[in-house]
Coordinates of C-alpha atoms in Angstrom, one line a residue:
X29 CA 21.8 10.4 -4.9
X30 CA 21.6 11.8 -8.3
X31 CA 20.9 15.6 -8.5
X32 CA 17.7 16.9 -10.1
X33 CA 18.1 18.1 -13.7
X34 CA 16.0 21.3 -14.2
X35 CA 13.5 21.2 -17.0
X36 CA 11.5 24.0 -18.6
X37 CA 7.8 24.0 -18.0
X38 CA 4.9 24.6 -20.3
X39 CA 1.8 26.5 -19.2
X40 CA -0.4 23.6 -20.4
X41 CA -0.2 20.0 -19.2
X42 CA -0.4 17.1 -21.6
X43 CA -3.1 14.9 -20.3
X44 CA -4.9 12.7 -22.9
X45 CA -8.1 11.1 -21.7
X46 CA -9.1 8.3 -24.1
X47 CA -12.4 7.8 -22.3
X48 CA -13.8 11.2 -23.5
X49 CA -15.5 11.7 -26.8
X50 CA -13.7 14.9 -27.8
X51 CA -12.2 14.4 -31.3
X52 CA -9.3 16.7 -30.3
X53 CA -8.4 14.5 -27.3
X54 CA -8.8 11.4 -29.3
X55 CA -6.7 12.8 -32.1
X56 CA -4.0 13.9 -29.6
X57 CA -4.0 10.4 -28.2
X58 CA -3.4 8.9 -31.6
X59 CA -0.4 11.2 -32.2
X60 CA 1.5 9.6 -29.2
X61 CA 3.2 6.7 -31.0
X62 CA 6.7 6.7 -29.7
X63 CA 8.5 8.0 -26.6
X64 CA 11.7 7.3 -24.7
X65 CA 10.1 5.9 -21.5
X66 CA 6.7 4.4 -20.9
X67 CA 5.5 4.1 -17.3
X68 CA 2.5 1.7 -17.0
X69 CA 0.4 2.8 -14.0
X70 CA -0.1 6.2 -12.4
X71 CA -0.2 4.8 -8.9
X72 CA 2.0 5.6 -5.9
X73 CA 5.2 4.5 -7.5
X74 CA 4.4 5.6 -11.1
X75 CA 3.7 9.2 -10.2
X76 CA 7.0 9.5 -8.3
X77 CA 8.9 8.0 -11.3
X78 CA 7.1 10.3 -13.7
X79 CA 8.2 13.4 -11.9
X80 CA 11.8 12.3 -11.3
X81 CA 12.5 10.9 -14.8
X82 CA 10.9 13.9 -16.6
X83 CA 13.3 16.2 -14.9
X84 CA 15.6 15.4 -17.9
X85 CA 14.1 17.5 -20.7
X86 CA 15.8 15.4 -23.4
X87 CA 13.7 12.4 -22.6
X88 CA 10.0 12.0 -23.5
X89 CA 8.1 10.3 -20.7
X90 CA 4.6 8.8 -21.1
X91 CA 2.4 7.5 -18.2
X92 CA -0.4 5.1 -19.1
X93 CA -3.2 4.7 -16.6
X94 CA -6.2 2.4 -17.0
X95 CA -8.5 4.5 -14.8
X96 CA -9.6 8.1 -14.8
X97 CA -8.2 11.2 -13.2
X98 CA -10.4 11.5 -10.1
X99 CA -11.1 15.1 -9.0
X100 CA -13.9 14.2 -6.5
X101 CA -13.7 15.6 -3.0
X102 CA -14.0 12.0 -1.7
X103 CA -10.4 11.5 -2.9
X104 CA -9.1 14.8 -1.7
X105 CA -10.7 15.0 1.8
X106 CA -8.9 12.4 4.0
X107 CA -12.0 10.8 5.5
X108 CA -13.5 10.4 2.0
X109 CA -11.6 7.2 1.5
X110 CA -14.6 5.3 3.0
X111 CA -16.6 6.0 -0.2
X112 CA -14.1 4.0 -2.3
X113 CA -14.1 0.7 -0.5
X114 CA -16.5 -0.8 -2.9
X115 CA -16.6 1.7 -5.8
X116 CA -15.7 0.2 -9.2
X117 CA -15.1 3.7 -10.5
X118 CA -11.7 4.0 -8.7
X119 CA -11.3 0.5 -7.5
X120 CA -10.7 -2.9 -9.2
X121 CA -12.6 -4.6 -6.4
X122 CA -10.6 -7.8 -6.7
X123 CA -11.4 -10.9 -4.6
X124 CA -9.1 -13.8 -3.9
X125 CA -9.8 -17.3 -4.9
X126 CA -11.4 -19.4 -2.1
X127 CA -9.0 -19.5 0.9
X128 CA -8.8 -23.0 2.4
X129 CA -7.7 -21.9 5.8
X130 CA -10.5 -19.3 6.0
X131 CA -13.4 -21.6 5.3
X132 CA -13.2 -21.0 1.6
X133 CA -13.8 -17.3 1.9
X134 CA -13.1 -15.1 -1.2
X135 CA -11.3 -12.3 0.6
X136 CA -12.1 -8.8 -0.7
X137 CA -9.0 -7.0 -2.0
X138 CA -9.5 -3.5 -3.4
X139 CA -6.8 -2.0 -5.7
X140 CA -6.8 1.5 -6.8
X141 CA -7.9 2.2 -10.4
X142 CA -7.2 5.8 -11.6
X143 CA -4.5 8.4 -11.2
X144 CA -3.0 7.9 -7.7
X145 CA -3.7 4.2 -7.7
X146 CA -4.2 2.7 -4.3
X147 CA -2.6 5.8 -2.8
X148 CA -5.8 7.7 -3.9
X149 CA -8.2 5.4 -2.0
X150 CA -6.2 4.1 1.0
X151 CA -6.4 5.1 4.7
X152 CA -3.2 7.2 4.4
X153 CA -1.3 5.6 7.3
X154 CA 2.4 6.3 6.9
X155 CA 4.6 3.6 8.5
X156 CA 8.0 2.8 7.0
X157 CA 8.5 -0.5 8.7
X158 CA 11.2 -1.9 10.9
X159 CA 15.0 -1.5 10.2
X160 CA 15.3 -5.3 9.9
X161 CA 12.7 -5.4 7.1
X162 CA 15.0 -3.5 4.8
X163 CA 18.2 -5.2 6.0
X164 CA 16.5 -8.4 5.0
X165 CA 15.9 -7.0 1.5
X166 CA 19.6 -6.2 1.3
X167 CA 20.5 -9.7 2.4
X168 CA 18.8 -11.2 -0.7
X169 CA 19.6 -8.5 -3.2
X170 CA 22.1 -5.6 -2.7
X171 CA 23.4 -3.3 0.1
X172 CA 21.7 -0.4 -1.7
X173 CA 18.4 -1.7 -0.2
X174 CA 19.5 -1.8 3.5
X175 CA 17.8 0.4 6.0
X176 CA 20.8 2.8 6.2
X177 CA 20.9 3.0 2.4
X178 CA 17.1 3.7 2.0
X179 CA 16.7 6.1 4.9
X180 CA 17.9 9.1 2.9
X181 CA 15.2 8.3 0.3
X182 CA 12.5 8.2 3.0
X183 CA 13.8 11.6 4.1
X184 CA 13.8 12.9 0.6
X185 CA 10.2 12.2 -0.1
X186 CA 8.8 13.6 3.2
X187 CA 7.5 17.0 4.3
X188 CA 7.3 15.7 7.9
X189 CA 5.9 17.4 11.0
X190 CA 8.9 16.2 13.2
X191 CA 11.9 18.4 13.9
X192 CA 14.0 15.2 14.0
X193 CA 16.0 15.6 10.8
X194 CA 18.1 12.5 11.5
X195 CA 15.1 10.4 10.6
X196 CA 12.8 12.8 8.7
X197 CA 12.8 15.1 5.8
X198 CA 11.2 18.6 6.0
X199 CA 11.4 19.7 2.4
X200 CA 10.0 16.7 0.5
X201 CA 6.8 16.4 -1.5
X202 CA 4.6 14.1 0.6
X203 CA 3.0 15.6 3.7
X204 CA 3.3 13.6 6.8
X205 CA 1.2 14.7 9.8
X206 CA 0.5 13.1 13.2
X207 CA -3.0 12.4 14.3
X208 CA -2.1 13.6 17.8
X209 CA -4.1 16.9 17.7
X210 CA -7.3 15.3 16.3
X211 CA -7.4 12.0 18.3
X212 CA -10.5 11.3 20.4
X213 CA -10.1 11.0 24.1
X214 CA -10.6 7.3 24.1
X215 CA -7.2 7.0 22.4
X216 CA -5.6 8.1 25.6
X217 CA -7.4 5.4 27.5
X218 CA -5.9 2.9 25.1
X219 CA -2.5 4.3 25.8
X220 CA -3.0 3.9 29.5
X221 CA -3.9 0.3 28.9
X222 CA -0.7 -0.2 26.9
X223 CA 1.2 1.3 29.8
X224 CA -0.5 -1.1 32.2
X225 CA 0.6 -4.1 30.2
X226 CA 4.2 -2.9 30.0
X227 CA 4.4 -1.6 26.4
X228 CA 6.6 1.5 25.9
X229 CA 5.5 4.8 24.6
X230 CA 6.7 5.5 21.1
X231 CA 6.3 9.1 20.0
X232 CA 7.4 8.3 16.4
X233 CA 6.8 4.9 14.7
X234 CA 9.0 6.2 11.9
X235 CA 11.9 7.1 14.1
X236 CA 14.6 5.1 15.9
X237 CA 12.4 2.1 16.7
X238 CA 9.0 0.7 15.7
X239 CA 7.8 -1.1 18.9
X240 CA 5.5 0.5 21.4
X241 CA 2.3 2.5 21.3
X242 CA 1.5 6.0 19.9
X243 CA -0.2 8.1 17.3
X244 CA 0.0 7.2 13.7
X245 CA 1.4 9.5 11.0
X246 CA -0.7 10.1 8.0
X247 CA -0.2 11.3 4.4
X248 CA -2.0 14.6 4.9
X249 CA -1.0 18.1 4.0
X250 CA -3.1 21.3 4.4
X251 CA -6.1 19.2 5.3
X252 CA -6.0 17.2 2.1
X253 CA -4.8 13.7 1.1
X254 CA -1.1 14.0 0.2
X255 CA -0.7 11.4 -2.5
X256 CA 2.1 11.1 -5.1
X257 CA -0.5 12.0 -7.7
X258 CA -1.1 15.3 -6.1
X259 CA 2.4 16.1 -5.0
X260 CA 4.6 14.6 -7.8
X261 CA 2.6 14.0 -10.9
X262 CA 0.3 17.1 -11.1
X263 CA 3.0 19.7 -11.0
X264 CA 5.3 17.6 -13.3
X265 CA 2.6 17.6 -16.0
X266 CA 3.4 21.2 -16.7
X267 CA 6.6 19.9 -18.4
X268 CA 6.5 19.6 -22.2
X269 CA 8.2 16.2 -22.1
X270 CA 5.7 14.4 -19.8
X271 CA 2.3 13.1 -21.0
X272 CA -0.4 11.2 -19.2
X273 CA -2.9 9.0 -21.0
X274 CA -5.9 8.0 -18.8
X275 CA -8.6 5.4 -19.3
X276 CA -6.0 3.6 -21.4
X277 CA -5.5 -0.1 -20.7
X278 CA -2.1 -1.7 -21.2
X279 CA -2.9 -5.1 -22.7
X280 CA 0.5 -6.6 -23.5
X281 CA 4.1 -5.7 -23.6
X282 CA 5.7 -5.7 -27.1
X283 CA 9.0 -7.6 -27.4
X284 CA 11.6 -7.8 -30.1
X285 CA 13.5 -10.9 -29.0
X286 CA 13.9 -10.4 -25.3
X287 CA 13.9 -6.6 -25.4
X288 CA 10.7 -4.7 -24.4
X289 CA 10.1 -2.1 -27.1
X290 CA 6.6 -0.9 -26.3
X291 CA 3.1 -1.7 -25.1
X292 CA -0.2 -2.6 -26.8
X293 CA -3.0 -0.5 -25.4
X294 CA -6.8 -0.2 -25.7
X295 CA -7.7 3.4 -25.9
X296 CA -11.0 5.0 -26.9
X297 CA -12.4 1.9 -28.5
X298 CA -9.3 1.1 -30.5
X299 CA -6.1 -0.9 -30.0
X300 CA -2.6 0.2 -31.0
X301 CA 1.0 0.0 -30.0
X302 CA 3.1 2.7 -28.4
X303 CA 6.9 2.2 -28.8
X304 CA 9.5 2.9 -26.1
X305 CA 12.9 3.9 -27.4
X306 CA 14.6 3.3 -24.0
X307 CA 12.6 1.6 -21.3
X308 CA 9.2 0.2 -20.3
X309 CA 8.6 0.4 -16.5
X310 CA 5.8 -1.5 -14.9
X311 CA 4.2 0.3 -11.9
X312 CA 0.8 -1.5 -12.0
X313 CA 1.0 -3.0 -8.5
X314 CA 1.2 -6.4 -6.9
X315 CA -1.7 -7.8 -8.9
X316 CA -1.5 -6.2 -12.3
X317 CA 2.3 -6.1 -12.8
X318 CA 2.7 -9.9 -12.7
X319 CA -0.6 -10.2 -14.7
X320 CA 0.8 -8.0 -17.5
X321 CA 4.2 -9.8 -17.5
X322 CA 2.4 -13.2 -17.8
X323 CA 0.1 -11.9 -20.6
X324 CA 3.3 -10.8 -22.4
X325 CA 5.0 -14.2 -22.2
X326 CA 7.1 -13.6 -19.0
X327 CA 6.3 -16.3 -16.5
X328 CA 6.0 -20.0 -16.1
X329 CA 6.3 -21.2 -19.7
X330 CA 4.3 -24.4 -19.2
X331 CA 1.4 -22.6 -17.5
X332 CA 1.4 -19.9 -20.2
X333 CA 1.5 -22.5 -23.0
X334 CA -1.7 -24.0 -21.6
X335 CA -3.3 -20.6 -22.2
X336 CA -1.9 -20.3 -25.7
X337 CA 0.7 -17.6 -24.7
X338 CA 4.1 -17.9 -26.3
X339 CA 7.0 -17.8 -23.8
X340 CA 9.5 -14.9 -24.0
X341 CA 11.2 -15.5 -20.7
X342 CA 10.6 -18.7 -18.7
X343 CA 10.4 -17.6 -15.1
X344 CA 8.1 -19.6 -12.8
X345 CA 8.7 -17.0 -10.0
X346 CA 6.5 -14.4 -11.7
X347 CA 3.4 -14.0 -9.6
X348 CA 4.7 -16.1 -6.8
X349 CA 5.8 -14.9 -3.3
X350 CA 2.6 -12.9 -2.8
X351 CA 2.2 -11.5 0.7
X352 CA -0.4 -9.6 2.6
X353 CA -1.4 -8.5 6.1
X354 CA -4.4 -10.5 7.3
X355 CA -6.3 -8.6 10.0
X356 CA -8.4 -9.9 12.9
X357 CA -11.0 -7.7 14.7
X358 CA -12.2 -7.5 18.3
X359 CA -15.3 -5.4 19.1
X360 CA -16.3 -4.1 22.4
X361 CA -19.2 -2.0 23.6
X362 CA -18.2 1.3 25.1
X363 CA -19.5 3.1 28.2
X364 CA -18.1 6.3 26.7
X365 CA -19.3 7.9 23.5
X366 CA -17.5 6.8 20.3
X367 CA -17.3 8.4 16.8
X368 CA -20.1 6.2 15.4
X369 CA -22.4 7.7 18.0
X370 CA -21.3 11.3 17.7
X371 CA -21.1 11.2 13.9
X372 CA -24.5 9.6 13.7
X373 CA -26.1 12.7 15.1
X374 CA -26.8 15.9 13.2
X375 CA -24.9 18.0 15.8
X376 CA -21.9 15.6 15.5
X377 CA -21.9 15.9 11.7
X378 CA -22.1 19.7 11.9
X379 CA -19.3 19.9 14.4
X380 CA -17.0 17.5 12.4
X381 CA -17.7 19.6 9.3
X382 CA -16.9 22.9 11.1
X383 CA -13.7 21.4 12.6
X384 CA -12.6 20.4 9.1
X385 CA -13.5 23.7 7.3
X386 CA -12.2 26.0 10.0
X387 CA -9.2 24.2 11.4
X388 CA -8.6 21.2 9.2
X389 CA -8.9 19.0 12.3
X390 CA -11.3 16.3 13.5
X391 CA -12.5 13.0 11.9
X392 CA -12.8 14.4 8.4
X393 CA -9.1 15.5 8.5
X394 CA -7.7 12.0 9.2
X395 CA -10.3 9.3 9.3
X396 CA -10.7 6.9 12.2
X397 CA -7.3 5.2 12.7
X398 CA -5.5 7.6 15.0
X399 CA -3.8 5.3 17.5
X400 CA -2.1 2.0 17.6
X401 CA 0.8 -0.1 18.7
X402 CA 3.5 -2.5 17.5
X403 CA 3.9 -5.3 20.0
X404 CA 6.2 -8.3 20.6
X405 CA 4.6 -11.6 21.0
X406 CA 5.4 -14.0 23.7
X407 CA 5.2 -17.8 23.7
X408 CA 5.2 -18.4 19.9
X409 CA 8.4 -20.4 20.0
X410 CA 9.5 -18.9 16.6
X411 CA 13.1 -18.2 15.8
X412 CA 13.4 -17.7 12.1
X413 CA 11.7 -16.3 9.0
X414 CA 12.6 -18.6 6.1
X415 CA 14.8 -16.8 3.6
X416 CA 14.4 -13.6 5.6
X417 CA 15.4 -14.2 9.2
X418 CA 14.1 -12.1 12.1
X419 CA 15.0 -12.2 15.8
X420 CA 13.2 -14.4 18.2
X421 CA 10.0 -13.6 19.9
X422 CA 10.4 -11.9 23.3
X423 CA 13.3 -9.7 22.2
X424 CA 11.2 -6.5 21.9
X425 CA 11.0 -6.8 18.1
X426 CA 7.5 -5.8 16.8
X427 CA 5.7 -8.9 15.7
X428 CA 2.1 -7.6 15.5
X429 CA 0.5 -4.3 14.7
X430 CA -2.6 -3.1 16.5
X431 CA -5.1 -0.4 15.4
X432 CA -7.3 1.2 18.1
X433 CA -10.5 2.5 16.4
X434 CA -13.0 4.5 18.6
X435 CA -15.7 3.7 16.1
X436 CA -17.8 0.8 14.9
X437 CA -19.2 0.4 11.4
X438 CA -20.2 -2.1 8.7
X439 CA -18.0 -2.3 5.6
X440 CA -19.7 -1.7 2.3
X441 CA -19.6 -5.3 1.2
X442 CA -21.7 -6.1 4.3
X443 CA -24.0 -3.1 3.9
X444 CA -25.1 -2.9 0.3
X445 CA -22.2 -0.8 -1.0
X446 CA -22.0 1.9 1.6
X447 CA -20.3 2.3 4.9
X448 CA -22.9 2.3 7.8
X449 CA -22.1 3.5 11.3
X450 CA -23.5 1.3 14.1
X451 CA -25.9 3.1 16.3
X452 CA -24.5 1.9 19.6
X453 CA -21.2 3.0 21.1
X454 CA -18.5 0.5 20.2
X455 CA -14.8 0.4 19.6
X456 CA -12.8 -2.0 17.5
X457 CA -9.3 -3.2 17.8
X458 CA -7.7 -4.6 14.7
X459 CA -4.6 -6.7 14.8
X460 CA -2.3 -8.4 12.3
X461 CA 1.0 -10.3 12.2
X462 CA 3.7 -8.0 10.9
X463 CA 5.8 -10.5 9.0
X464 CA 3.6 -13.5 7.9
X465 CA 5.2 -16.6 6.6
X466 CA 2.5 -17.7 4.2
X467 CA 3.0 -17.1 0.5
X468 CA 0.5 -16.9 -2.3
X469 CA 0.4 -16.2 -6.0
X470 CA -1.1 -14.1 -8.8
X471 CA -1.7 -16.2 -12.0
X472 CA -3.7 -15.9 -15.2
X473 CA -7.1 -17.5 -15.6
X474 CA -7.0 -16.8 -19.3
X475 CA -5.1 -15.0 -22.1
X476 CA -7.8 -12.3 -22.1
X477 CA -6.4 -9.0 -20.6
X478 CA -9.9 -8.1 -19.5
X479 CA -10.1 -11.1 -17.2
X480 CA -9.1 -10.6 -13.5
X481 CA -6.2 -12.9 -12.5
X482 CA -6.5 -15.6 -9.9
X483 CA -5.3 -14.3 -6.5
X484 CA -4.4 -17.1 -4.1
X485 CA -3.2 -15.6 -0.9
X486 CA -3.0 -18.9 1.0
X487 CA -3.5 -17.1 4.2
X488 CA -2.5 -19.2 7.3
X489 CA -1.1 -21.9 5.1
X490 CA 2.1 -21.8 7.2
X491 CA 1.3 -23.0 10.7
X492 CA 3.7 -20.4 12.2
X493 CA 1.2 -17.6 11.2
X494 CA -1.5 -19.3 13.2
X495 CA 0.8 -19.4 16.3
X496 CA 1.5 -15.7 15.9
X497 CA -2.1 -14.6 15.4
X498 CA -3.2 -16.6 18.4
X499 CA -0.6 -14.8 20.5
X500 CA -1.7 -11.5 18.9
X501 CA -5.3 -12.2 19.8
X502 CA -4.4 -12.8 23.4
X503 CA -2.3 -9.7 23.6
X504 CA -5.1 -7.5 22.2
X505 CA -7.6 -9.1 24.6
X506 CA -5.3 -8.3 27.5
X507 CA -5.1 -4.7 26.3
X508 CA -8.9 -4.4 26.2
X509 CA -9.1 -5.4 29.9
X510 CA -6.2 -3.3 31.2
X511 CA -6.0 0.1 32.8
X512 CA -9.0 2.4 32.2
X513 CA -10.2 0.3 29.3
X514 CA -11.3 -2.3 31.8
X515 CA -14.0 0.1 33.1
X516 CA -14.9 1.5 29.7
X517 CA -15.2 -1.5 27.5
X518 CA -17.8 -4.3 27.7
X519 CA -16.9 -7.7 26.4
X520 CA -20.4 -8.4 24.9
X521 CA -19.0 -10.9 22.4
X522 CA -17.5 -13.2 25.0
X523 CA -13.8 -13.0 24.1
X524 CA -12.8 -13.7 27.7
X525 CA -14.4 -17.2 27.3
X526 CA -12.4 -18.1 24.3
X527 CA -9.7 -20.3 25.8
X528 CA -8.9 -22.9 23.2
X529 CA -6.9 -22.2 20.1
X530 CA -9.7 -23.5 17.9
X531 CA -12.3 -21.1 19.5
X532 CA -10.0 -18.2 18.8
X533 CA -9.3 -19.3 15.2
X534 CA -13.0 -19.7 14.6
X535 CA -13.6 -16.1 15.8
X536 CA -10.7 -14.9 13.7
X537 CA -12.0 -16.6 10.5
X538 CA -15.4 -15.0 11.1
X539 CA -14.0 -11.4 11.5
X540 CA -10.8 -11.4 9.5
X541 CA -10.0 -9.5 6.3
X542 CA -7.2 -8.1 4.3
X543 CA -5.6 -4.8 5.2
X544 CA -4.9 -4.4 1.5
X545 CA -1.1 -4.6 1.7
X546 CA -0.5 -7.0 -1.2
X547 CA 3.1 -7.1 -2.3
X548 CA 6.0 -9.4 -3.3
X549 CA 4.7 -11.0 -6.5
X550 CA 7.6 -9.8 -8.6
X551 CA 10.2 -10.1 -5.9
X552 CA 13.7 -8.7 -6.1
X553 CA 16.7 -10.9 -5.8
X554 CA 19.9 -11.8 -7.6
X555 CA 19.0 -14.8 -9.7
X556 CA 16.2 -15.8 -12.0
X557 CA 15.8 -19.0 -10.1
X558 CA 14.5 -17.3 -7.0
X559 CA 13.2 -13.8 -8.0
X560 CA 11.7 -11.7 -10.9
X561 CA 13.8 -8.5 -10.8
X562 CA 17.4 -7.8 -10.0
X563 CA 18.6 -5.2 -7.5
X564 CA 18.3 -2.5 -10.2
X565 CA 14.7 -3.7 -10.7
X566 CA 15.3 -5.0 -14.2
X567 CA 13.4 -8.1 -15.1
X568 CA 15.7 -11.1 -15.2
X569 CA 16.4 -12.1 -18.7
X570 CA 14.8 -9.1 -20.3
X571 CA 16.2 -5.8 -21.7
X572 CA 14.5 -2.4 -21.4
X573 CA 12.1 -3.6 -18.8
X574 CA 11.8 -2.9 -15.1
X575 CA 9.2 -3.3 -12.4
X576 CA 8.9 -0.5 -9.8
X577 CA 6.1 -1.0 -7.2
X578 CA 5.2 -3.0 -4.1
X579 CA 5.4 -6.3 -6.1
X580 CA 9.2 -6.1 -5.9
X581 CA 9.3 -6.4 -2.0
X582 CA 11.2 -9.6 -1.2
X583 CA 9.4 -9.6 2.1
X584 CA 6.5 -7.6 3.4
X585 CA 7.3 -4.7 5.7
X586 CA 6.2 -4.5 9.4
X587 CA 3.4 -2.0 8.8
X588 CA 1.5 -0.2 6.2
X589 CA 3.1 -0.5 2.7
X590 CA 2.4 3.0 1.2
X591 CA 5.6 4.6 2.6
X592 CA 8.0 1.9 1.4
X593 CA 6.4 1.9 -2.0
X594 CA 7.1 5.6 -2.4
X595 CA 10.7 5.0 -1.2
X596 CA 11.1 2.2 -3.8
X597 CA 10.2 4.6 -6.5
X598 CA 12.6 7.2 -5.3
X599 CA 15.5 4.7 -5.2
X600 CA 14.5 3.4 -8.6
X601 CA 14.5 6.9 -10.1
X602 CA 18.1 7.4 -9.0
X603 CA 19.1 4.0 -10.3
X604 CA 17.6 4.7 -13.7
X605 CA 19.0 8.2 -14.0
X606 CA 22.4 7.0 -13.0
X607 CA 22.2 4.4 -15.8
X608 CA 21.8 7.2 -18.3
X609 CA 25.3 8.4 -17.5
X610 CA 27.0 5.0 -17.9

């Protein structure tokens, strides 16, 4: 890995907010007309890149962010994420196009808008994924993306609670803390049920193996959300060669021939072009990175022509290969108190507040997803994974992820824009297939940058996904009736009577939703014919242009996608800095 290049710091950060009316800030924004490197998007990946690349004092780095710089406690306090499920201030609040296999539902898909991106509004669960996920990346791209090759980058970004330095870093920027000390007692009943069904205990989902049950790790440090915005970007903004423009929308990339030389932005009511002497790096995420490429003429030339967009690079793969984790939910009444009951009382609220203020523990310090499991699935009869093979079912490989939530609530879209706790004691078990086969797309509806793109997830369009989710449903149903859970949980929704595949699928369609893990829409590979970026994350056929975010995943990882997104940015930073010396 490349060594850090020390850079002198200023006492004043260069943050330009084009959404404010101050003539000084507006004037400062107009003065930024050319830099060496433009990073589009101050999300999880963009903030890491900004810090790493600005370590070289000789290069001027500019980060352009469409949203604001959120300083609200609801972003900083871990449990505050519930306030941003449906808030357009920090969230694009996208919806998919009608999904044929889900009864034409338009699935809600929040994406972070503002400094920190989705990493500022997510549930902070830190799961790297399975070794085989990254070995599959390497198989279609380069050995530098294998598990053994990327493990040092995971370690580099972590300030992890574990003493196991073989798998974890202790001196990195991102705080990683286990939920173990704050988990409600019901989590231990869930663990006993896992034991009763033969699942192994796993004390570290980010260690030697993924399968088994245990406590989740979270991106939390000192009781606060540990995002790349807080840990990477904020301290780096003290450097004189790093600037941040907020409330500035990137509308199109500017090309000279096939070389990206800048970006057209809308800022403070005006449009102008900012030039990049060296590189433009897209870090806008799995929806907006392919959208911006297509708006700029990089995509399916025939489709772009129908919208009146001139083609720069004809690549029909741009926006394809979209993947996500689709989640099912099982709800059970509980004979033991759950968080929705305790937090629904004044005494419970006061205790949670005191636990957080005095000890940085309790529900406010982590949220509600403390415990879970990664389970194999029996009886699916599946043996391959398309371009990205995985081992057969029944070999112990984690095929489904389970979240045990000792709480019950209505999501904002169901409750008028705010999260509402149910009054009765209830637990929920969420489950999803780890490596779905279905592939979707992100495409333009028009040539207007202000229009949201069309998101077609095509959930369950591959029959193998249905087979796996049916097995996952039955696995979770078994857990809910095993060990001590059998005497605690009440099957008031009649899951035990759902015997046919169609009955289970009907229940799944009624309760399912995205877990917000969109990725893969600018997939990495070796050829323009089957991918968008090469193993160095350069856009095929273009010069001076890379994509660095979750859109480059060739295949989705077996778990939450925040950790691998941070890792991708760390790897990309070394690739880019090494290119400066060649």
